PDB file of C-alpha atoms and ligand atoms in Angstrom:
ATOM      1  CA  MET A 817     -55.252  42.446 148.340  1.00  0.00           C
ATOM      2  CA  SER A 818     -55.393  45.785 146.674  1.00  0.00           C
ATOM      3  CA  THR A 819     -52.576  47.152 144.594  1.00  0.00           C
ATOM      4  CA  MET A 820     -51.815  49.799 147.200  1.00  0.00           C
ATOM      5  CA  GLN A 821     -51.654  47.188 149.907  1.00  0.00           C
ATOM      6  CA  MET A 822     -49.217  45.062 147.836  1.00  0.00           C
ATOM      7  CA  ILE A 823     -46.948  48.049 147.195  1.00  0.00           C
ATOM      8  CA  SER A 824     -46.877  49.007 150.872  1.00  0.00           C
ATOM      9  CA  ARG A 825     -46.191  45.340 151.897  1.00  0.00           C
ATOM     10  CA  ILE A 826     -43.296  45.073 149.448  1.00  0.00           C
ATOM     11  CA  ALA A 827     -41.891  48.342 150.752  1.00  0.00           C
ATOM     12  CA  LEU A 828     -42.156  47.027 154.308  1.00  0.00           C
ATOM     13  CA  LEU A 829     -40.437  43.761 153.406  1.00  0.00           C
ATOM     14  CA  LYS A 830     -37.629  45.625 151.675  1.00  0.00           C
ATOM     15  CA  LYS A 831     -37.171  47.802 154.736  1.00  0.00           C
ATOM     16  CA  THR A 832     -37.113  44.726 157.021  1.00  0.00           C
ATOM     17  CA  LEU A 833     -34.532  42.918 154.873  1.00  0.00           C
ATOM     18  CA  THR A 834     -32.332  46.001 154.788  1.00  0.00           C
ATOM     19  CA  VAL A 835     -32.229  45.932 158.573  1.00  0.00           C
ATOM     20  CA  VAL A 836     -31.745  42.103 158.783  1.00  0.00           C
ATOM     21  CA  SER A 837     -28.624  41.859 156.654  1.00  0.00           C
ATOM     22  CA  PRO A 838     -26.134  44.415 155.445  1.00  0.00           C
ATOM     23  CA  LYS A 839     -25.086  41.827 152.829  1.00  0.00           C
ATOM     24  CA  LEU A 840     -28.550  41.916 151.366  1.00  0.00           C
ATOM     25  CA  GLN A 841     -28.413  45.681 151.331  1.00  0.00           C
ATOM     26  CA  HIS A 842     -25.278  45.278 149.316  1.00  0.00           C
ATOM     27  CA  CYS A 843     -27.173  43.037 146.934  1.00  0.00           C
ATOM     28  CA  PHE A 844     -29.974  45.512 146.569  1.00  0.00           C
ATOM     29  CA  SER A 845     -27.689  48.362 145.842  1.00  0.00           C
ATOM     30  CA  HIS A 846     -25.510  46.537 143.302  1.00  0.00           C
ATOM     31  CA  SER A 847     -27.751  44.329 141.299  1.00  0.00           C
ATOM     32  CA  SER A 848     -31.261  44.975 140.189  1.00  0.00           C
ATOM     33  CA  ARG A 849     -31.483  41.305 139.173  1.00  0.00           C
ATOM     34  CA  SER A 850     -30.502  40.228 142.661  1.00  0.00           C
ATOM     35  CA  SER A 851     -33.040  42.620 144.087  1.00  0.00           C
ATOM     36  CA  LEU A 852     -35.749  40.923 142.122  1.00  0.00           C
ATOM     37  CA  VAL A 853     -34.621  37.495 143.219  1.00  0.00           C
ATOM     38  CA  VAL A 854     -34.557  38.616 146.809  1.00  0.00           C
ATOM     39  CA  VAL A 855     -37.923  40.286 146.573  1.00  0.00           C
ATOM     40  CA  ASP A 856     -39.398  37.293 144.814  1.00  0.00           C
ATOM     41  CA  SER A 857     -37.899  34.742 147.178  1.00  0.00           C
ATOM     42  CA  VAL A 858     -38.288  36.539 150.397  1.00  0.00           C
ATOM     43  CA  ARG A 859     -41.820  35.329 150.761  1.00  0.00           C
ATOM     44  CA  CYS A 860     -40.839  31.706 151.327  1.00  0.00           C
ATOM     45  CA  ARG A 861     -37.178  31.736 152.286  1.00  0.00           C
ATOM     46  CA  LYS A 862     -35.095  32.919 155.211  1.00  0.00           C
ATOM     47  CA  PRO A 863     -32.680  35.809 154.548  1.00  0.00           C
ATOM     48  CA  SER A 864     -29.716  33.448 155.146  1.00  0.00           C
ATOM     49  CA  LEU A 865     -30.939  31.139 152.384  1.00  0.00           C
ATOM     50  CA  ILE A 866     -31.347  34.095 150.091  1.00  0.00           C
ATOM     51  CA  VAL A 867     -27.751  35.104 150.808  1.00  0.00           C
ATOM     52  CA  GLN A 868     -26.627  31.533 150.045  1.00  0.00           C
ATOM     53  CA  GLN A 869     -28.531  31.556 146.800  1.00  0.00           C
ATOM     54  CA  PHE A 870     -27.050  34.888 145.862  1.00  0.00           C
ATOM     55  CA  ALA A 871     -23.561  33.645 146.700  1.00  0.00           C
ATOM     56  CA  SER A 872     -24.194  30.502 144.686  1.00  0.00           C
ATOM     57  CA  GLN A 873     -25.330  32.557 141.722  1.00  0.00           C
ATOM     58  CA  ARG A 874     -22.217  34.652 141.985  1.00  0.00           C
ATOM     59  CA  ALA A 875     -20.140  31.475 142.070  1.00  0.00           C
ATOM     60  CA  ASN A 876     -21.976  30.168 139.014  1.00  0.00           C
ATOM     61  CA  PHE A 877     -21.447  33.444 137.336  1.00  0.00           C
ATOM     62  CA  SER A 878     -17.759  33.244 138.097  1.00  0.00           C
ATOM     63  CA  SER A 879     -17.453  29.637 136.995  1.00  0.00           C
ATOM     64  CA  ALA A 880     -19.384  30.509 133.875  1.00  0.00           C
ATOM     65  CA  LEU A 881     -16.671  32.883 132.805  1.00  0.00           C
ATOM     66  CA  PRO A 882     -15.052  31.836 129.527  1.00  0.00           C
ATOM     67  CA  PRO A 883     -11.765  29.892 129.921  1.00  0.00           C
ATOM     68  CA  ARG A 884      -8.533  31.827 129.690  1.00  0.00           C
ATOM     69  CA  PRO A 885      -7.295  32.103 126.174  1.00  0.00           C
ATOM     70  CA  PRO A 886      -4.021  30.287 125.462  1.00  0.00           C
ATOM     71  CA  GLY A 887      -2.284  33.641 125.462  1.00  0.00           C
ATOM     72  CA  ALA A 888      -3.180  34.130 129.138  1.00  0.00           C
ATOM     73  CA  ASN A 889      -0.155  32.065 130.167  1.00  0.00           C
ATOM     74  CA  LYS A 890       2.032  34.071 127.857  1.00  0.00           C
ATOM     75  CA  ASN A 891       3.927  35.745 130.699  1.00  0.00           C
ATOM     76  CA  LYS A 892       4.852  32.406 132.199  1.00  0.00           C
ATOM     77  CA  GLY A 893       6.075  31.265 128.775  1.00  0.00           C
ATOM     78  CA  ILE A 894       8.159  34.400 128.397  1.00  0.00           C
ATOM     79  CA  ASN A 895       9.714  33.889 131.830  1.00  0.00           C
ATOM     80  CA  PHE A 896      10.719  30.351 130.947  1.00  0.00           C
ATOM     81  CA  THR A 897      12.152  31.459 127.633  1.00  0.00           C
ATOM     82  CA  TRP A 898      14.183  34.226 129.231  1.00  0.00           C
ATOM     83  CA  LYS A 899      15.419  31.827 131.916  1.00  0.00           C
ATOM     84  CA  SER A 900      16.558  29.378 129.250  1.00  0.00           C
ATOM     85  CA  PHE A 901      18.138  32.221 127.350  1.00  0.00           C
ATOM     86  CA  PHE A 902      20.131  33.362 130.366  1.00  0.00           C
ATOM     87  CA  ILE A 903      21.173  29.812 131.306  1.00  0.00           C
ATOM     88  CA  SER A 904      22.329  29.163 127.744  1.00  0.00           C
ATOM     89  CA  GLY A 905      24.083  32.526 127.707  1.00  0.00           C
ATOM     90  CA  GLY A 906      25.789  31.677 131.002  1.00  0.00           C
ATOM     91  CA  ILE A 907      27.032  28.337 129.704  1.00  0.00           C
ATOM     92  CA  VAL A 908      28.344  29.937 126.519  1.00  0.00           C
ATOM     93  CA  SER A 909      30.081  32.660 128.566  1.00  0.00           C
ATOM     94  CA  ILE A 910      31.732  30.141 130.900  1.00  0.00           C
ATOM     95  CA  PHE A 911      32.843  28.038 127.941  1.00  0.00           C
ATOM     96  CA  THR A 912      34.225  31.085 126.122  1.00  0.00           C
ATOM     97  CA  ALA A 913      36.027  32.281 129.269  1.00  0.00           C
ATOM     98  CA  GLY A 914      37.509  28.792 129.699  1.00  0.00           C
ATOM     99  CA  MET A 915      38.706  28.728 126.104  1.00  0.00           C
ATOM    100  CA  LEU A 916      40.255  32.178 126.473  1.00  0.00           C
ATOM    101  CA  TYR A 917      41.968  31.113 129.690  1.00  0.00           C
ATOM    102  CA  PHE A 918      43.506  28.022 128.118  1.00  0.00           C
ATOM    103  CA  LYS A 919      44.501  29.986 125.040  1.00  0.00           C
ATOM    104  CA  GLN A 920      46.219  32.553 127.264  1.00  0.00           C
ATOM    105  CA  GLU A 921      47.967  29.790 129.210  1.00  0.00           C
ATOM    106  CA  LYS A 922      49.159  28.179 126.015  1.00  0.00           C
ATOM    107  CA  MET A 923      50.444  31.533 124.737  1.00  0.00           C
ATOM    108  CA  LYS A 924      52.368  31.971 127.987  1.00  0.00           C
ATOM    109  CA  GLN A 925      53.881  28.525 127.595  1.00  0.00           C
ATOM    110  CA  LEU A 926      54.845  29.201 124.002  1.00  0.00           C
ATOM    111  CA  GLU A 927      56.428  32.467 125.081  1.00  0.00           C
ATOM    112  CA  SER A 928      58.269  30.698 127.857  1.00  0.00           C
ATOM    113  CA  GLN A 929      59.437  28.020 125.433  1.00  0.00           C
ATOM    114  CA  ARG A 930      60.568  30.718 123.036  1.00  0.00           C
ATOM    115  CA  LYS A 931      62.572  32.437 125.778  1.00  0.00           C
ATOM    116  CA  LYS A 932      63.945  29.106 126.872  1.00  0.00           C
ATOM    117  CA  SER A 933      65.033  28.236 123.360  1.00  0.00           C
ATOM    118  CA  LEU A 934      66.724  31.634 123.101  1.00  0.00           C
ATOM    119  CA  GLY A 935      68.497  30.981 126.398  1.00  0.00           C
ATOM    120  CA  GLN A 936      69.440  27.537 125.215  1.00  0.00           C
ATOM    121  CA  ALA A 937      70.918  28.997 122.076  1.00  0.00           C
ATOM    122  CA  ALA A 938      72.921  31.434 124.195  1.00  0.00           C
ATOM    123  CA  LEU A 939      73.955  29.034 126.970  1.00  0.00           C
ATOM    124  CA  GLY A 940      74.530  25.310 127.158  1.00  0.00           C
ATOM    125  CA  GLY A 941      74.766  22.749 124.440  1.00  0.00           C
ATOM    126  CA  LYS A 942      76.481  19.572 123.367  1.00  0.00           C
ATOM    127  CA  PHE A 943      79.896  18.462 124.540  1.00  0.00           C
ATOM    128  CA  ASP A 944      81.932  15.267 124.317  1.00  0.00           C
ATOM    129  CA  LEU A 945      84.488  14.646 127.053  1.00  0.00           C
ATOM    130  CA  VAL A 946      85.994  11.857 129.143  1.00  0.00           C
ATOM    131  CA  ASP A 947      84.996  10.972 132.714  1.00  0.00           C
ATOM    132  CA  GLN A 948      87.194  10.211 135.745  1.00  0.00           C
ATOM    133  CA  HIS A 949      87.318   6.535 134.716  1.00  0.00           C
ATOM    134  CA  GLY A 950      88.609   7.352 131.234  1.00  0.00           C
ATOM    135  CA  ARG A 951      85.261   6.595 129.565  1.00  0.00           C
ATOM    136  CA  PRO A 952      83.662   8.871 126.979  1.00  0.00           C
ATOM    137  CA  PHE A 953      81.076  11.081 128.601  1.00  0.00           C
ATOM    138  CA  GLY A 954      79.039  13.651 126.726  1.00  0.00           C
ATOM    139  CA  SER A 955      76.062  15.934 127.267  1.00  0.00           C
ATOM    140  CA  ALA A 956      73.871  13.061 126.002  1.00  0.00           C
ATOM    141  CA  ASN A 957      74.836  11.039 129.097  1.00  0.00           C
ATOM    142  CA  LEU A 958      73.080  13.628 131.247  1.00  0.00           C
ATOM    143  CA  LEU A 959      69.768  13.457 129.401  1.00  0.00           C
ATOM    144  CA  GLY A 960      66.959  12.274 131.674  1.00  0.00           C
ATOM    145  CA  ASN A 961      68.699  13.692 134.748  1.00  0.00           C
ATOM    146  CA  TRP A 962      69.021  17.039 136.397  1.00  0.00           C
ATOM    147  CA  ALA A 963      72.606  18.224 136.726  1.00  0.00           C
ATOM    148  CA  LEU A 964      74.682  20.935 138.373  1.00  0.00           C
ATOM    149  CA  ILE A 965      77.688  21.675 136.165  1.00  0.00           C
ATOM    150  CA  TYR A 966      80.727  23.601 137.351  1.00  0.00           C
ATOM    151  CA  PHE A 967      83.835  24.577 135.362  1.00  0.00           C
ATOM    152  CA  GLY A 968      87.145  24.892 137.240  1.00  0.00           C
ATOM    153  CA  PHE A 969      90.608  23.387 137.655  1.00  0.00           C
ATOM    154  CA  THR A 970      92.223  21.104 140.200  1.00  0.00           C
ATOM    155  CA  HIS A 971      95.067  23.476 141.087  1.00  0.00           C
ATOM    156  CA  CYS A 972      92.694  26.284 142.037  1.00  0.00           C
ATOM    157  CA  PRO A 973      93.808  27.497 145.474  1.00  0.00           C
ATOM    158  CA  ASP A 974      90.529  28.534 147.037  1.00  0.00           C
ATOM    159  CA  VAL A 975      87.626  29.497 144.825  1.00  0.00           C
ATOM    160  CA  CYS A 976      87.041  26.117 143.155  1.00  0.00           C
ATOM    161  CA  PRO A 977      87.273  24.135 146.422  1.00  0.00           C
ATOM    162  CA  ASP A 978      84.766  26.509 148.035  1.00  0.00           C
ATOM    163  CA  GLU A 979      82.377  26.238 145.105  1.00  0.00           C
ATOM    164  CA  LEU A 980      82.619  22.449 144.919  1.00  0.00           C
ATOM    165  CA  GLU A 981      81.966  22.175 148.665  1.00  0.00           C
ATOM    166  CA  LYS A 982      78.963  24.431 148.212  1.00  0.00           C
ATOM    167  CA  ILE A 983      77.621  22.216 145.420  1.00  0.00           C
ATOM    168  CA  VAL A 984      78.058  19.106 147.577  1.00  0.00           C
ATOM    169  CA  LYS A 985      76.219  20.770 150.500  1.00  0.00           C
ATOM    170  CA  ALA A 986      73.421  21.950 148.214  1.00  0.00           C
ATOM    171  CA  HIS A 987      73.215  18.478 146.703  1.00  0.00           C
ATOM    172  CA  GLU A 988      72.832  16.892 150.157  1.00  0.00           C
ATOM    173  CA  MET A 989      70.110  19.413 151.030  1.00  0.00           C
ATOM    174  CA  ILE A 990      68.292  18.741 147.761  1.00  0.00           C
ATOM    175  CA  GLU A 991      68.367  14.979 148.353  1.00  0.00           C
ATOM    176  CA  LYS A 992      67.229  15.320 151.979  1.00  0.00           C
ATOM    177  CA  SER A 993      64.368  17.649 151.028  1.00  0.00           C
ATOM    178  CA  GLY A 994      62.403  14.716 149.638  1.00  0.00           C
ATOM    179  CA  LYS A 995      60.860  17.158 147.152  1.00  0.00           C
ATOM    180  CA  ALA A 996      63.460  16.799 144.420  1.00  0.00           C
ATOM    181  CA  ASP A 997      64.327  14.467 141.596  1.00  0.00           C
ATOM    182  CA  PRO A 998      67.794  12.871 141.499  1.00  0.00           C
ATOM    183  CA  ILE A 999      70.437  15.345 140.424  1.00  0.00           C
ATOM    184  CA  LYS A1000      74.033  14.820 139.312  1.00  0.00           C
ATOM    185  CA  MET A1001      77.085  16.921 140.138  1.00  0.00           C
ATOM    186  CA  VAL A1002      79.517  17.498 137.274  1.00  0.00           C
ATOM    187  CA  PHE A1003      82.962  19.085 137.362  1.00  0.00           C
ATOM    188  CA  ILE A1004      84.549  20.057 134.014  1.00  0.00           C
ATOM    189  CA  THR A1005      88.153  21.183 133.951  1.00  0.00           C
ATOM    190  CA  VAL A1006      89.315  24.283 132.118  1.00  0.00           C
ATOM    191  CA  ASP A1007      92.934  23.161 132.495  1.00  0.00           C
ATOM    192  CA  PRO A1008      93.248  20.031 130.316  1.00  0.00           C
ATOM    193  CA  GLU A1009      97.028  20.321 130.250  1.00  0.00           C
ATOM    194  CA  ARG A1010      97.399  19.378 133.919  1.00  0.00           C
ATOM    195  CA  ASP A1011      93.987  17.886 134.659  1.00  0.00           C
ATOM    196  CA  ASP A1012      94.174  14.479 133.056  1.00  0.00           C
ATOM    197  CA  VAL A1013      91.875  11.598 134.013  1.00  0.00           C
ATOM    198  CA  PRO A1014      93.778  10.501 137.166  1.00  0.00           C
ATOM    199  CA  ALA A1015      94.187  14.119 138.367  1.00  0.00           C
ATOM    200  CA  VAL A1016      90.453  14.786 138.008  1.00  0.00           C
ATOM    201  CA  ARG A1017      89.592  11.467 139.676  1.00  0.00           C
ATOM    202  CA  GLU A1018      91.746  12.231 142.714  1.00  0.00           C
ATOM    203  CA  TYR A1019      90.485  15.760 142.967  1.00  0.00           C
ATOM    204  CA  ILE A1020      86.746  15.125 142.909  1.00  0.00           C
ATOM    205  CA  ARG A1021      87.106  12.227 145.347  1.00  0.00           C
ATOM    206  CA  GLU A1022      88.026  14.803 147.988  1.00  0.00           C
ATOM    207  CA  PHE A1023      84.616  16.398 147.717  1.00  0.00           C
ATOM    208  CA  SER A1024      82.169  13.589 147.003  1.00  0.00           C
ATOM    209  CA  PRO A1025      82.233  10.117 145.443  1.00  0.00           C
ATOM    210  CA  LYS A1026      79.064  11.195 143.662  1.00  0.00           C
ATOM    211  CA  PHE A1027      80.872  13.829 141.613  1.00  0.00           C
ATOM    212  CA  ILE A1028      81.388  13.207 137.919  1.00  0.00           C
ATOM    213  CA  GLY A1029      84.735  14.671 136.783  1.00  0.00           C
ATOM    214  CA  LEU A1030      85.255  15.442 133.107  1.00  0.00           C
ATOM    215  CA  THR A1031      88.300  16.290 131.051  1.00  0.00           C
ATOM    216  CA  GLY A1032      89.378  16.016 127.422  1.00  0.00           C
ATOM    217  CA  ASN A1033      91.777  17.434 124.881  1.00  0.00           C
ATOM    218  CA  ARG A1034      92.058  21.171 124.311  1.00  0.00           C
ATOM    219  CA  GLU A1035      89.524  21.195 121.464  1.00  0.00           C
ATOM    220  CA  GLN A1036      86.972  19.256 123.466  1.00  0.00           C
ATOM    221  CA  ILE A1037      87.364  21.595 126.435  1.00  0.00           C
ATOM    222  CA  GLU A1038      87.184  24.587 124.104  1.00  0.00           C
ATOM    223  CA  LYS A1039      83.899  23.318 122.683  1.00  0.00           C
ATOM    224  CA  ALA A1040      82.367  22.674 126.120  1.00  0.00           C
ATOM    225  CA  THR A1041      83.396  26.061 127.556  1.00  0.00           C
ATOM    226  CA  LYS A1042      82.146  27.881 124.460  1.00  0.00           C
ATOM    227  CA  ALA A1043      78.773  26.167 124.778  1.00  0.00           C
ATOM    228  CA  TYR A1044      78.377  27.598 128.290  1.00  0.00           C
ATOM    229  CA  ARG A1045      80.215  30.839 127.535  1.00  0.00           C
ATOM    230  CA  VAL A1046      82.723  30.058 130.221  1.00  0.00           C
ATOM    231  CA  TYR A1047      85.681  32.398 130.200  1.00  0.00           C
ATOM    232  CA  TYR A1048      89.077  30.999 131.177  1.00  0.00           C
ATOM    233  CA  SER A1049      92.631  32.204 130.745  1.00  0.00           C
ATOM    234  CA  ALA A1050      95.873  30.766 132.066  1.00  0.00           C
ATOM    235  CA  GLY A1051      98.121  33.251 133.897  1.00  0.00           C
ATOM    236  CA  PRO A1052     101.919  33.512 133.786  1.00  0.00           C
ATOM    237  CA  ARG A1053     103.918  30.486 134.938  1.00  0.00           C
ATOM    238  CA  ASP A1054     106.162  30.707 137.966  1.00  0.00           C
ATOM    239  CA  HIS A1055     109.580  29.078 138.427  1.00  0.00           C
ATOM    240  CA  ALA A1056     107.906  25.750 139.255  1.00  0.00           C
ATOM    241  CA  ASN A1057     105.896  25.983 136.065  1.00  0.00           C
ATOM    242  CA  ASP A1058     102.801  26.556 138.157  1.00  0.00           C
ATOM    243  CA  TYR A1059     100.076  28.904 137.020  1.00  0.00           C
ATOM    244  CA  ILE A1060      96.641  30.114 137.960  1.00  0.00           C
ATOM    245  CA  VAL A1061      93.715  29.892 135.516  1.00  0.00           C
ATOM    246  CA  ASP A1062      91.348  32.785 135.727  1.00  0.00           C
ATOM    247  CA  HIS A1063      87.831  31.518 134.988  1.00  0.00           C
ATOM    248  CA  THR A1064      84.114  32.123 135.256  1.00  0.00           C
ATOM    249  CA  ILE A1065      82.705  31.039 138.614  1.00  0.00           C
ATOM    250  CA  ILE A1066      79.200  29.829 137.858  1.00  0.00           C
ATOM    251  CA  THR A1067      77.244  26.656 138.608  1.00  0.00           C
ATOM    252  CA  TYR A1068      74.753  25.780 135.872  1.00  0.00           C
ATOM    253  CA  LEU A1069      71.493  23.925 136.392  1.00  0.00           C
ATOM    254  CA  ILE A1070      70.581  21.616 133.512  1.00  0.00           C
ATOM    255  CA  ASP A1071      67.116  20.053 133.174  1.00  0.00           C
ATOM    256  CA  PRO A1072      66.490  16.433 132.067  1.00  0.00           C
ATOM    257  CA  GLU A1073      66.203  17.594 128.440  1.00  0.00           C
ATOM    258  CA  GLY A1074      69.659  19.128 128.503  1.00  0.00           C
ATOM    259  CA  ASN A1075      68.484  22.750 128.740  1.00  0.00           C
ATOM    260  CA  MET A1076      70.261  25.233 130.951  1.00  0.00           C
ATOM    261  CA  VAL A1077      67.424  26.525 133.135  1.00  0.00           C
ATOM    262  CA  ASP A1078      69.258  28.442 135.889  1.00  0.00           C
ATOM    263  CA  TYR A1079      72.690  29.373 137.179  1.00  0.00           C
ATOM    264  CA  TYR A1080      74.196  30.316 140.543  1.00  0.00           C
ATOM    265  CA  GLY A1081      77.079  32.692 141.090  1.00  0.00           C
ATOM    266  CA  GLN A1082      79.714  32.781 143.809  1.00  0.00           C
ATOM    267  CA  THR A1083      77.525  34.787 146.192  1.00  0.00           C
ATOM    268  CA  LYS A1084      74.849  32.099 146.352  1.00  0.00           C
ATOM    269  CA  THR A1085      74.734  29.922 149.474  1.00  0.00           C
ATOM    270  CA  PRO A1086      74.034  26.162 149.489  1.00  0.00           C
ATOM    271  CA  GLU A1087      70.524  27.058 150.716  1.00  0.00           C
ATOM    272  CA  ASP A1088      70.035  29.393 147.759  1.00  0.00           C
ATOM    273  CA  VAL A1089      71.160  26.711 145.320  1.00  0.00           C
ATOM    274  CA  CYS A1090      68.947  24.089 146.991  1.00  0.00           C
ATOM    275  CA  SER A1091      65.817  26.250 146.924  1.00  0.00           C
ATOM    276  CA  GLY A1092      66.578  27.422 143.388  1.00  0.00           C
ATOM    277  CA  VAL A1093      66.959  23.860 142.131  1.00  0.00           C
ATOM    278  CA  ILE A1094      63.740  22.673 143.823  1.00  0.00           C
ATOM    279  CA  LYS A1095      61.860  25.655 142.426  1.00  0.00           C
ATOM    280  CA  SER A1096      63.119  24.925 138.911  1.00  0.00           C
ATOM    281  CA  MET A1097      62.161  21.274 139.250  1.00  0.00           C
ATOM    282  CA  GLN A1098      58.637  22.178 140.359  1.00  0.00           C
ATOM    283  CA  LYS A1099      58.287  24.682 137.526  1.00  0.00           C
ATOM    284  CA  TYR A1100      59.472  22.079 135.050  1.00  0.00           C
ATOM    285  CA  LYS A1101      56.987  19.499 136.343  1.00  0.00           C
ATOM    286  CA  SER A1102      54.105  21.964 136.351  1.00  0.00           C
ATOM    287  CA  MET A1103      54.844  23.080 132.775  1.00  0.00           C
ATOM    288  CA  ASN A1104      55.143  19.511 131.532  1.00  0.00           C
ATOM    289  CA  SER A1105      51.881  18.474 133.183  1.00  0.00           C
ATOM    290  CA  ARG A1106      50.060  21.472 131.665  1.00  0.00           C
ATOM    291  CA  LEU A1107      51.452  20.720 128.231  1.00  0.00           C
ATOM    292  CA  GLY A1108      50.369  17.110 128.719  1.00  0.00           C
ATOM    293  CA  PHE A1109      46.874  18.269 129.641  1.00  0.00           C
ATOM    294  CA  LEU A1110      46.601  20.463 126.558  1.00  0.00           C
TER     295      LEU A1110
HETATM  296 NI1   NI B1016      88.949  28.007 140.459  1.00  0.00          NI
END
């Protein structure tokens, strides 16, 4: 075969292959090396085999690429690090917020205790009197119990009876509520001259057998009324030597530690007293449980 004949045959083959497969055309146009392979192989192989070979070479070429350097996974490493950073940051933030919350709660409690101690200094305190059975009875006997304390006198025409009835009604409501701790009712006279032990015993029996009635000598009564800042003043005596004692009309609520935590004036209803007492009891329990927790 002459050189001219070979050149024209190669040109013909090239033209034929171009028509047979667009993929081969792609090979011809993109890789001179591939072109040579195709041209060289086309004599003994089908175009499809040539395509397979070319594809295989490409695959080999791809697989022959150098492995990724260790730094190639750097982004993944960074992501993990940032994730850890944010998780750690989140935990620290939650912990800090928790600490701040408890600190704030403790500050509130300390403030409340401070106010309470101020109130305690202003109202309430120790007293030593005698009960309706003639036995010594002091503020220490009330420790561990809630108590409603009322100051009055047995000869009071209307106000004291109304207030004592109110206390008894409130007491019944508190007991029936099922939400309250036991609570005592205490009557303390501001008229020790007439209200001796038998007089107090007879008087409180009219209202409730559960009432504790207290009396004492003038000094003892003076001490008790001063502790609660109870005002009282005996009026002029009439021809029968009778007199009215003007006095403060307040019912005090004492907690189991002997602190005065609330008080109810004449305008309060038994319902008001009942709800007020239950509220104070719940507050007391909640504060004690929080202090226990801390
Ligand atoms: Ni009275």
